[in-house]
Amino acid sequence: MNALTAFSLWLQRNRWIWAAIGVLLLWLVLSIVTNRFSLSSLSGIILSASFLTIVGIGQMFVVTTGRGNIDLSVASVITLSAFVALLTIKGQDANLAIGVAAAILLGLAVGALNSLLVVGLGIPAIIATLAAGYVLATATLLSNRAISGFTVSPALKYLASGRISGVPIMAVIAILGVAATSLVLRYTVFGQLLSAVGQNRAAARLSGIRNGPVIASAFIISSVLASLNGLLLGAYIGGAFLEMGQPYLLQSIAAVVLGGTLIFGGSATAVGTLFASILLILIVTTMQIIGLPPGAQDIVQGIVVIFVLALAGRQAMTRRASAEPTGGDDGEAAVPAGDRQS
């Protein structure tokens, strides 16, 4: 095997590198063109990307289960969780534990509902999670009527927007989450089961793997992380408003696929999700700098998602045809090529 072939295989196994390169190039371009960017502005971008990373990691688990599974309820979960946090915590640190518990319970309930619809009833994930999102939207409207004002717990506010030696606390939380996820994907039985189910459910079932619980756990993880993200996001912005989680729906899917997770499932990279989240925030920042209206920004983001999905689909088909291993060095989940879907 020559050096070029080895390098090509390394790129295939570490698809997160493209998102990292994109971050570097776009950052350099913005720094040169605007002459305004500095380490302080970069920390602000990373802070915003941290919220997206948390949601993206949950979305990544769902996508990894394969068959085009996507969690479309994350936006509604984020919004409702922010309202629930305001109602339960009431701006007092003494109620913080109750608020966190409520957010976790909300995530568990929505994840269980999605799992029941997808695994139990066999409804396609896109339809099931979209329907769940509509139900949550109604609950959000009721919560909005019950709130008389916005007060945020000081401790939660510090956690969401505070800094340690200039480093955002949320960035530290996101990085720790990425590291933990990478370890889970690469070194745990669950990570291998998740990849096996995503690559070929029939083969996984014949190997004795119970596909249902693995898929259900992915939806539960996604909902819990989205709910916790809503709790922190509400503290960061100082309140809650309807549709506050909507931007994270499109961006979480884009971050997962742009980061290198295969849209057809079976292979995931948490590090790539982190870099892709930063890249997407940089893209939004660029559009804001050049003065694009919000509608045009949504169009550009949609074009980016379509392009990435099309490219990812072609790469996945090529990889399956060549039956190359998909193991990676960054915590990427993989199983032998013989377990792939043909």
CSV table of C-alpha atoms in Angstrom, one decimal:
chain,number,residue,atom,x,y,z
A,1,MET,CA,0.0,0.0,0.0
A,2,ASN,CA,1.5,3.3,-1.1
A,3,ALA,CA,1.4,6.6,0.8
A,4,LEU,CA,-1.3,8.1,-1.3
A,5,THR,CA,-3.6,5.1,-0.8
A,6,ALA,CA,-3.0,5.0,2.9
A,7,PHE,CA,-3.8,8.7,3.1
A,8,SER,CA,-7.0,8.2,1.1
A,9,LEU,CA,-8.1,5.5,3.5
A,10,TRP,CA,-7.2,7.7,6.5
A,11,LEU,CA,-9.5,10.4,5.1
A,12,GLN,CA,-12.3,7.9,4.6
A,13,ARG,CA,-12.0,6.8,8.2
A,14,ASN,CA,-11.7,10.3,9.6
A,15,ARG,CA,-14.3,12.3,7.7
A,16,TRP,CA,-14.4,14.9,10.5
A,17,ILE,CA,-11.2,16.4,9.0
A,18,TRP,CA,-13.2,18.1,6.2
A,19,ALA,CA,-15.3,20.1,8.7
A,20,ALA,CA,-12.1,21.0,10.6
A,21,ILE,CA,-10.5,22.3,7.4
A,22,GLY,CA,-13.7,24.2,6.6
A,23,VAL,CA,-13.5,25.9,10.0
A,24,LEU,CA,-9.9,26.9,9.5
A,25,LEU,CA,-10.4,28.2,5.9
A,26,LEU,CA,-13.5,30.2,6.7
A,27,TRP,CA,-12.0,31.6,9.8
A,28,LEU,CA,-8.9,32.8,7.9
A,29,VAL,CA,-11.1,34.3,5.1
A,30,LEU,CA,-13.2,36.2,7.6
A,31,SER,CA,-10.2,37.4,9.5
A,32,ILE,CA,-8.6,38.8,6.4
A,33,VAL,CA,-11.7,40.3,4.8
A,34,THR,CA,-13.2,41.9,7.9
A,35,ASN,CA,-10.1,42.5,10.0
A,36,ARG,CA,-12.4,42.2,13.0
A,37,PHE,CA,-12.0,38.7,14.1
A,38,SER,CA,-9.9,37.8,17.1
A,39,LEU,CA,-9.7,35.1,19.8
A,40,SER,CA,-12.5,36.8,21.7
A,41,SER,CA,-14.8,36.7,18.8
A,42,LEU,CA,-13.8,33.1,18.1
A,43,SER,CA,-14.8,32.2,21.7
A,44,GLY,CA,-18.2,33.7,21.1
A,45,ILE,CA,-18.7,31.6,18.0
A,46,ILE,CA,-17.6,28.5,19.9
A,47,LEU,CA,-20.1,29.4,22.7
A,48,SER,CA,-22.9,29.4,20.2
A,49,ALA,CA,-21.7,26.3,18.5
A,50,SER,CA,-21.6,24.5,21.9
A,51,PHE,CA,-25.4,24.6,22.1
A,52,LEU,CA,-25.7,23.2,18.6
A,53,THR,CA,-23.1,20.5,19.4
A,54,ILE,CA,-25.2,19.2,22.3
A,55,VAL,CA,-28.3,18.8,20.1
A,56,GLY,CA,-26.2,17.5,17.2
A,57,ILE,CA,-24.7,14.7,19.3
A,58,GLY,CA,-28.2,13.5,20.1
A,59,GLN,CA,-29.3,13.7,16.5
A,60,MET,CA,-26.1,11.8,15.6
A,61,PHE,CA,-27.2,8.8,17.6
A,62,VAL,CA,-30.5,8.7,15.8
A,63,VAL,CA,-29.0,9.0,12.4
A,64,THR,CA,-26.5,6.3,13.1
A,65,THR,CA,-29.3,3.8,13.6
A,66,GLY,CA,-29.8,3.9,9.8
A,67,ARG,CA,-32.8,3.8,7.4
A,68,GLY,CA,-32.9,7.6,7.2
A,69,ASN,CA,-33.9,8.0,10.8
A,70,ILE,CA,-34.0,11.7,11.9
A,71,ASP,CA,-35.4,13.2,15.0
A,72,LEU,CA,-37.6,16.1,13.9
A,73,SER,CA,-39.0,16.7,17.4
A,74,VAL,CA,-35.7,18.3,18.8
A,75,ALA,CA,-36.8,21.8,18.0
A,76,SER,CA,-40.1,21.5,20.0
A,77,VAL,CA,-38.3,19.7,22.8
A,78,ILE,CA,-35.8,22.6,23.2
A,79,THR,CA,-38.6,25.2,23.2
A,80,LEU,CA,-40.8,23.3,25.7
A,81,SER,CA,-37.9,22.5,28.0
A,82,ALA,CA,-37.0,26.2,28.2
A,83,PHE,CA,-40.6,27.0,29.3
A,84,VAL,CA,-40.6,24.1,31.7
A,85,ALA,CA,-37.4,25.4,33.3
A,86,LEU,CA,-38.9,28.8,33.8
A,87,LEU,CA,-42.0,27.4,35.4
A,88,THR,CA,-40.2,25.0,37.8
A,89,ILE,CA,-37.0,26.9,38.7
A,90,LYS,CA,-38.7,30.3,39.0
A,91,GLY,CA,-35.3,32.1,39.0
A,92,GLN,CA,-34.2,30.5,42.3
A,93,ASP,CA,-31.1,28.4,42.6
A,94,ALA,CA,-32.9,26.4,45.3
A,95,ASN,CA,-35.2,25.0,42.6
A,96,LEU,CA,-32.4,24.2,40.2
A,97,ALA,CA,-32.3,20.5,40.9
A,98,ILE,CA,-36.1,20.3,40.3
A,99,GLY,CA,-35.7,22.1,37.0
A,100,VAL,CA,-32.9,19.8,35.8
A,101,ALA,CA,-35.0,16.8,36.8
A,102,ALA,CA,-38.0,18.2,35.0
A,103,ALA,CA,-35.9,18.7,31.8
A,104,ILE,CA,-34.6,15.1,32.0
A,105,LEU,CA,-38.0,13.7,32.6
A,106,LEU,CA,-39.3,15.6,29.6
A,107,GLY,CA,-36.6,14.3,27.4
A,108,LEU,CA,-37.2,10.7,28.7
A,109,ALA,CA,-41.0,11.1,28.0
A,110,VAL,CA,-40.5,12.4,24.5
A,111,GLY,CA,-37.9,9.9,23.7
A,112,ALA,CA,-40.1,7.1,24.9
A,113,LEU,CA,-43.0,8.4,22.8
A,114,ASN,CA,-40.8,8.6,19.7
A,115,SER,CA,-39.5,5.1,20.4
A,116,LEU,CA,-43.0,3.7,20.8
A,117,LEU,CA,-44.1,5.3,17.5
A,118,VAL,CA,-41.0,4.2,15.5
A,119,VAL,CA,-40.1,0.9,17.1
A,120,GLY,CA,-43.4,-0.3,18.5
A,121,LEU,CA,-45.8,0.9,15.8
A,122,GLY,CA,-43.3,0.9,12.9
A,123,ILE,CA,-44.1,4.4,11.9
A,124,PRO,CA,-41.2,6.1,9.8
A,125,ALA,CA,-39.1,8.2,12.1
A,126,ILE,CA,-39.5,11.4,10.1
A,127,ILE,CA,-43.3,11.2,10.4
A,128,ALA,CA,-43.4,10.0,14.0
A,129,THR,CA,-41.1,12.6,15.4
A,130,LEU,CA,-42.8,15.4,13.3
A,131,ALA,CA,-46.1,14.3,14.9
A,132,ALA,CA,-44.6,14.3,18.3
A,133,GLY,CA,-43.3,17.8,17.7
A,134,TYR,CA,-46.8,19.1,16.9
A,135,VAL,CA,-48.0,17.6,20.2
A,136,LEU,CA,-45.2,19.4,22.0
A,137,ALA,CA,-45.9,22.6,20.2
A,138,THR,CA,-49.4,22.6,21.8
A,139,ALA,CA,-47.9,22.0,25.2
A,140,THR,CA,-45.6,24.9,24.6
A,141,LEU,CA,-48.5,27.2,23.9
A,142,LEU,CA,-50.1,26.2,27.2
A,143,SER,CA,-46.8,26.8,29.0
A,144,ASN,CA,-46.5,30.2,27.4
A,145,ARG,CA,-49.8,31.2,28.8
A,146,ALA,CA,-48.9,30.1,32.3
A,147,ILE,CA,-45.7,32.2,32.5
A,148,SER,CA,-46.1,35.7,34.0
A,149,GLY,CA,-42.5,36.8,33.6
A,150,PHE,CA,-38.9,35.8,32.9
A,151,THR,CA,-36.5,35.2,35.7
A,152,VAL,CA,-33.4,32.9,35.4
A,153,SER,CA,-31.5,31.1,38.1
A,154,PRO,CA,-28.1,32.9,38.7
A,155,ALA,CA,-26.3,29.6,38.9
A,156,LEU,CA,-27.8,28.3,35.7
A,157,LYS,CA,-27.2,31.7,34.0
A,158,TYR,CA,-23.5,31.4,35.0
A,159,LEU,CA,-23.3,27.9,33.7
A,160,ALA,CA,-24.8,28.8,30.3
A,161,SER,CA,-23.0,32.1,29.7
A,162,GLY,CA,-20.1,32.2,32.2
A,163,ARG,CA,-16.4,31.8,31.4
A,164,ILE,CA,-13.4,30.4,33.2
A,165,SER,CA,-10.1,32.1,32.2
A,166,GLY,CA,-11.8,33.4,29.1
A,167,VAL,CA,-13.1,30.0,28.1
A,168,PRO,CA,-16.9,29.6,27.9
A,169,ILE,CA,-18.2,27.0,30.4
A,170,MET,CA,-20.6,25.7,27.7
A,171,ALA,CA,-17.6,25.0,25.4
A,172,VAL,CA,-16.0,22.9,28.1
A,173,ILE,CA,-19.3,21.1,28.6
A,174,ALA,CA,-19.6,20.5,24.8
A,175,ILE,CA,-16.1,19.2,24.5
A,176,LEU,CA,-16.5,16.9,27.5
A,177,GLY,CA,-19.7,15.6,25.9
A,178,VAL,CA,-17.9,15.0,22.6
A,179,ALA,CA,-15.1,13.1,24.3
A,180,ALA,CA,-17.5,11.0,26.3
A,181,THR,CA,-19.5,10.2,23.2
A,182,SER,CA,-16.4,9.2,21.3
A,183,LEU,CA,-15.4,6.8,24.0
A,184,VAL,CA,-18.9,5.3,24.0
A,185,LEU,CA,-18.9,4.9,20.2
A,186,ARG,CA,-15.5,3.3,20.0
A,187,TYR,CA,-15.0,1.3,23.2
A,188,THR,CA,-18.4,0.3,24.5
A,189,VAL,CA,-20.7,-2.5,23.6
A,190,PHE,CA,-23.5,-0.1,23.0
A,191,GLY,CA,-21.4,1.8,20.4
A,192,GLN,CA,-20.7,-1.4,18.5
A,193,LEU,CA,-24.4,-2.4,18.7
A,194,LEU,CA,-25.5,1.0,17.4
A,195,SER,CA,-23.2,0.7,14.5
A,196,ALA,CA,-24.1,-2.9,13.7
A,197,VAL,CA,-27.9,-2.0,13.7
A,198,GLY,CA,-27.3,1.0,11.5
A,199,GLN,CA,-25.3,-0.8,8.9
A,200,ASN,CA,-27.4,-3.9,8.5
A,201,ARG,CA,-30.4,-4.6,10.8
A,202,ALA,CA,-31.0,-8.1,9.3
A,203,ALA,CA,-27.4,-9.1,9.9
A,204,ALA,CA,-27.5,-7.6,13.4
A,205,ARG,CA,-30.7,-9.5,14.2
A,206,LEU,CA,-29.2,-12.8,13.0
A,207,SER,CA,-26.2,-12.1,15.2
A,208,GLY,CA,-28.5,-12.0,18.2
A,209,ILE,CA,-28.8,-8.3,18.6
A,210,ARG,CA,-32.2,-6.9,19.6
A,211,ASN,CA,-32.6,-3.9,17.2
A,212,GLY,CA,-35.6,-2.4,19.0
A,213,PRO,CA,-33.9,-1.4,22.3
A,214,VAL,CA,-30.8,-0.1,20.5
A,215,ILE,CA,-32.9,2.2,18.2
A,216,ALA,CA,-35.1,3.2,21.1
A,217,SER,CA,-32.1,4.2,23.2
A,218,ALA,CA,-30.9,6.5,20.4
A,219,PHE,CA,-34.2,8.4,20.3
A,220,ILE,CA,-34.2,8.7,24.1
A,221,ILE,CA,-30.6,10.1,24.1
A,222,SER,CA,-31.6,12.6,21.4
A,223,SER,CA,-34.6,13.9,23.4
A,224,VAL,CA,-32.8,14.1,26.7
A,225,LEU,CA,-29.9,16.1,25.2
A,226,ALA,CA,-32.3,18.4,23.4
A,227,SER,CA,-34.2,19.0,26.6
A,228,LEU,CA,-31.1,19.8,28.6
A,229,ASN,CA,-30.0,22.1,25.8
A,230,GLY,CA,-33.3,23.9,26.0
A,231,LEU,CA,-32.8,24.3,29.7
A,232,LEU,CA,-29.3,25.9,29.1
A,233,LEU,CA,-30.4,27.9,26.1
A,234,GLY,CA,-33.2,29.5,28.0
A,235,ALA,CA,-30.8,30.5,30.7
A,236,TYR,CA,-28.4,31.9,28.1
A,237,ILE,CA,-30.9,34.1,26.4
A,238,GLY,CA,-32.6,35.0,29.7
A,239,GLY,CA,-36.1,33.5,28.9
A,240,ALA,CA,-38.1,31.5,26.5
A,241,PHE,CA,-40.1,32.3,23.4
A,242,LEU,CA,-42.1,30.3,20.9
A,243,GLU,CA,-40.1,28.6,18.1
A,244,MET,CA,-36.8,29.3,19.9
A,245,GLY,CA,-35.6,25.8,19.1
A,246,GLN,CA,-36.6,25.9,15.4
A,247,PRO,CA,-33.1,26.9,14.1
A,248,TYR,CA,-31.6,23.8,15.7
A,249,LEU,CA,-33.8,21.5,13.6
A,250,LEU,CA,-32.1,22.1,10.3
A,251,GLN,CA,-28.7,22.9,11.8
A,252,SER,CA,-28.5,19.7,13.9
A,253,ILE,CA,-29.1,17.5,10.9
A,254,ALA,CA,-26.5,19.5,8.9
A,255,ALA,CA,-23.9,19.3,11.7
A,256,VAL,CA,-24.3,15.6,11.9
A,257,VAL,CA,-23.9,14.9,8.2
A,258,LEU,CA,-21.4,17.7,7.5
A,259,GLY,CA,-19.3,16.3,10.4
A,260,GLY,CA,-18.9,12.9,8.7
A,261,THR,CA,-21.7,10.8,10.1
A,262,LEU,CA,-23.1,8.6,7.3
A,263,ILE,CA,-26.7,9.6,6.5
A,264,PHE,CA,-27.5,5.9,5.8
A,265,GLY,CA,-26.3,5.0,9.3
A,266,GLY,CA,-23.7,2.7,10.7
A,267,SER,CA,-20.9,5.1,11.2
A,268,ALA,CA,-20.7,8.2,13.4
A,269,THR,CA,-18.1,10.7,14.5
A,270,ALA,CA,-18.7,13.0,17.5
A,271,VAL,CA,-15.6,15.1,16.8
A,272,GLY,CA,-16.9,15.8,13.3
A,273,THR,CA,-20.2,17.0,14.8
A,274,LEU,CA,-18.3,19.5,16.9
A,275,PHE,CA,-16.3,20.9,14.0
A,276,ALA,CA,-19.3,21.0,11.8
A,277,SER,CA,-21.3,22.9,14.4
A,278,ILE,CA,-18.5,25.5,14.6
A,279,LEU,CA,-18.5,25.7,10.8
A,280,LEU,CA,-22.2,26.2,10.5
A,281,ILE,CA,-22.1,29.0,13.1
A,282,LEU,CA,-19.3,30.6,11.1
A,283,ILE,CA,-21.4,30.4,7.9
A,284,VAL,CA,-24.3,32.1,9.7
A,285,THR,CA,-21.9,34.7,11.0
A,286,THR,CA,-20.6,35.3,7.5
A,287,MET,CA,-24.1,35.8,6.1
A,288,GLN,CA,-24.9,38.3,8.9
A,289,ILE,CA,-21.7,40.2,8.2
A,290,ILE,CA,-22.6,40.6,4.5
A,291,GLY,CA,-26.2,41.6,5.4
A,292,LEU,CA,-28.3,38.8,4.1
A,293,PRO,CA,-31.9,38.9,5.4
A,294,PRO,CA,-33.0,36.0,7.7
A,295,GLY,CA,-35.0,34.4,4.8
A,296,ALA,CA,-32.0,34.3,2.6
A,297,GLN,CA,-29.9,32.9,5.4
A,298,ASP,CA,-32.4,30.0,5.7
A,299,ILE,CA,-32.1,29.4,1.9
A,300,VAL,CA,-28.4,29.3,2.0
A,301,GLN,CA,-28.4,26.8,5.0
A,302,GLY,CA,-30.9,24.7,3.1
A,303,ILE,CA,-28.7,24.6,0.0
A,304,VAL,CA,-25.7,23.6,2.2
A,305,VAL,CA,-27.7,20.8,3.8
A,306,ILE,CA,-29.0,19.5,0.4
A,307,PHE,CA,-25.4,19.6,-1.1
A,308,VAL,CA,-23.9,17.8,1.9
A,309,LEU,CA,-26.7,15.2,1.9
A,310,ALA,CA,-26.2,14.5,-1.8
A,311,LEU,CA,-22.5,14.3,-1.4
A,312,ALA,CA,-22.8,12.0,1.7
A,313,GLY,CA,-25.2,9.8,-0.2
A,314,ARG,CA,-22.8,9.3,-3.1
A,315,GLN,CA,-19.9,8.6,-0.7
A,316,ALA,CA,-22.0,6.1,1.3
A,317,MET,CA,-22.9,4.2,-1.8
A,318,THR,CA,-19.3,4.2,-3.0
A,319,ARG,CA,-18.1,2.9,0.4
A,320,ARG,CA,-20.6,0.1,0.5
A,321,ALA,CA,-19.7,-0.9,-3.0
A,322,SER,CA,-16.0,-1.1,-2.2
A,323,ALA,CA,-16.7,-2.7,1.2
A,324,GLU,CA,-13.9,-0.8,2.9
A,325,PRO,CA,-13.7,-0.8,6.8
A,326,THR,CA,-15.1,2.3,8.4
A,327,GLY,CA,-13.1,2.4,11.7
A,328,GLY,CA,-11.7,5.7,12.8
A,329,ASP,CA,-9.4,7.2,15.3
A,330,ASP,CA,-11.7,9.8,16.8
A,331,GLY,CA,-14.3,7.6,18.4
A,332,GLU,CA,-16.1,6.6,15.1
A,333,ALA,CA,-18.3,3.6,15.5
A,334,ALA,CA,-17.7,0.8,13.1
A,335,VAL,CA,-18.1,-3.0,12.6
A,336,PRO,CA,-16.5,-5.3,10.1
A,337,ALA,CA,-17.3,-4.8,6.4
A,338,GLY,CA,-19.1,-8.1,6.3
A,339,ASP,CA,-21.9,-6.7,8.4
A,340,ARG,CA,-22.7,-4.0,5.9
A,341,GLN,CA,-26.0,-3.5,4.1
A,342,SER,CA,-25.7,-4.5,0.5
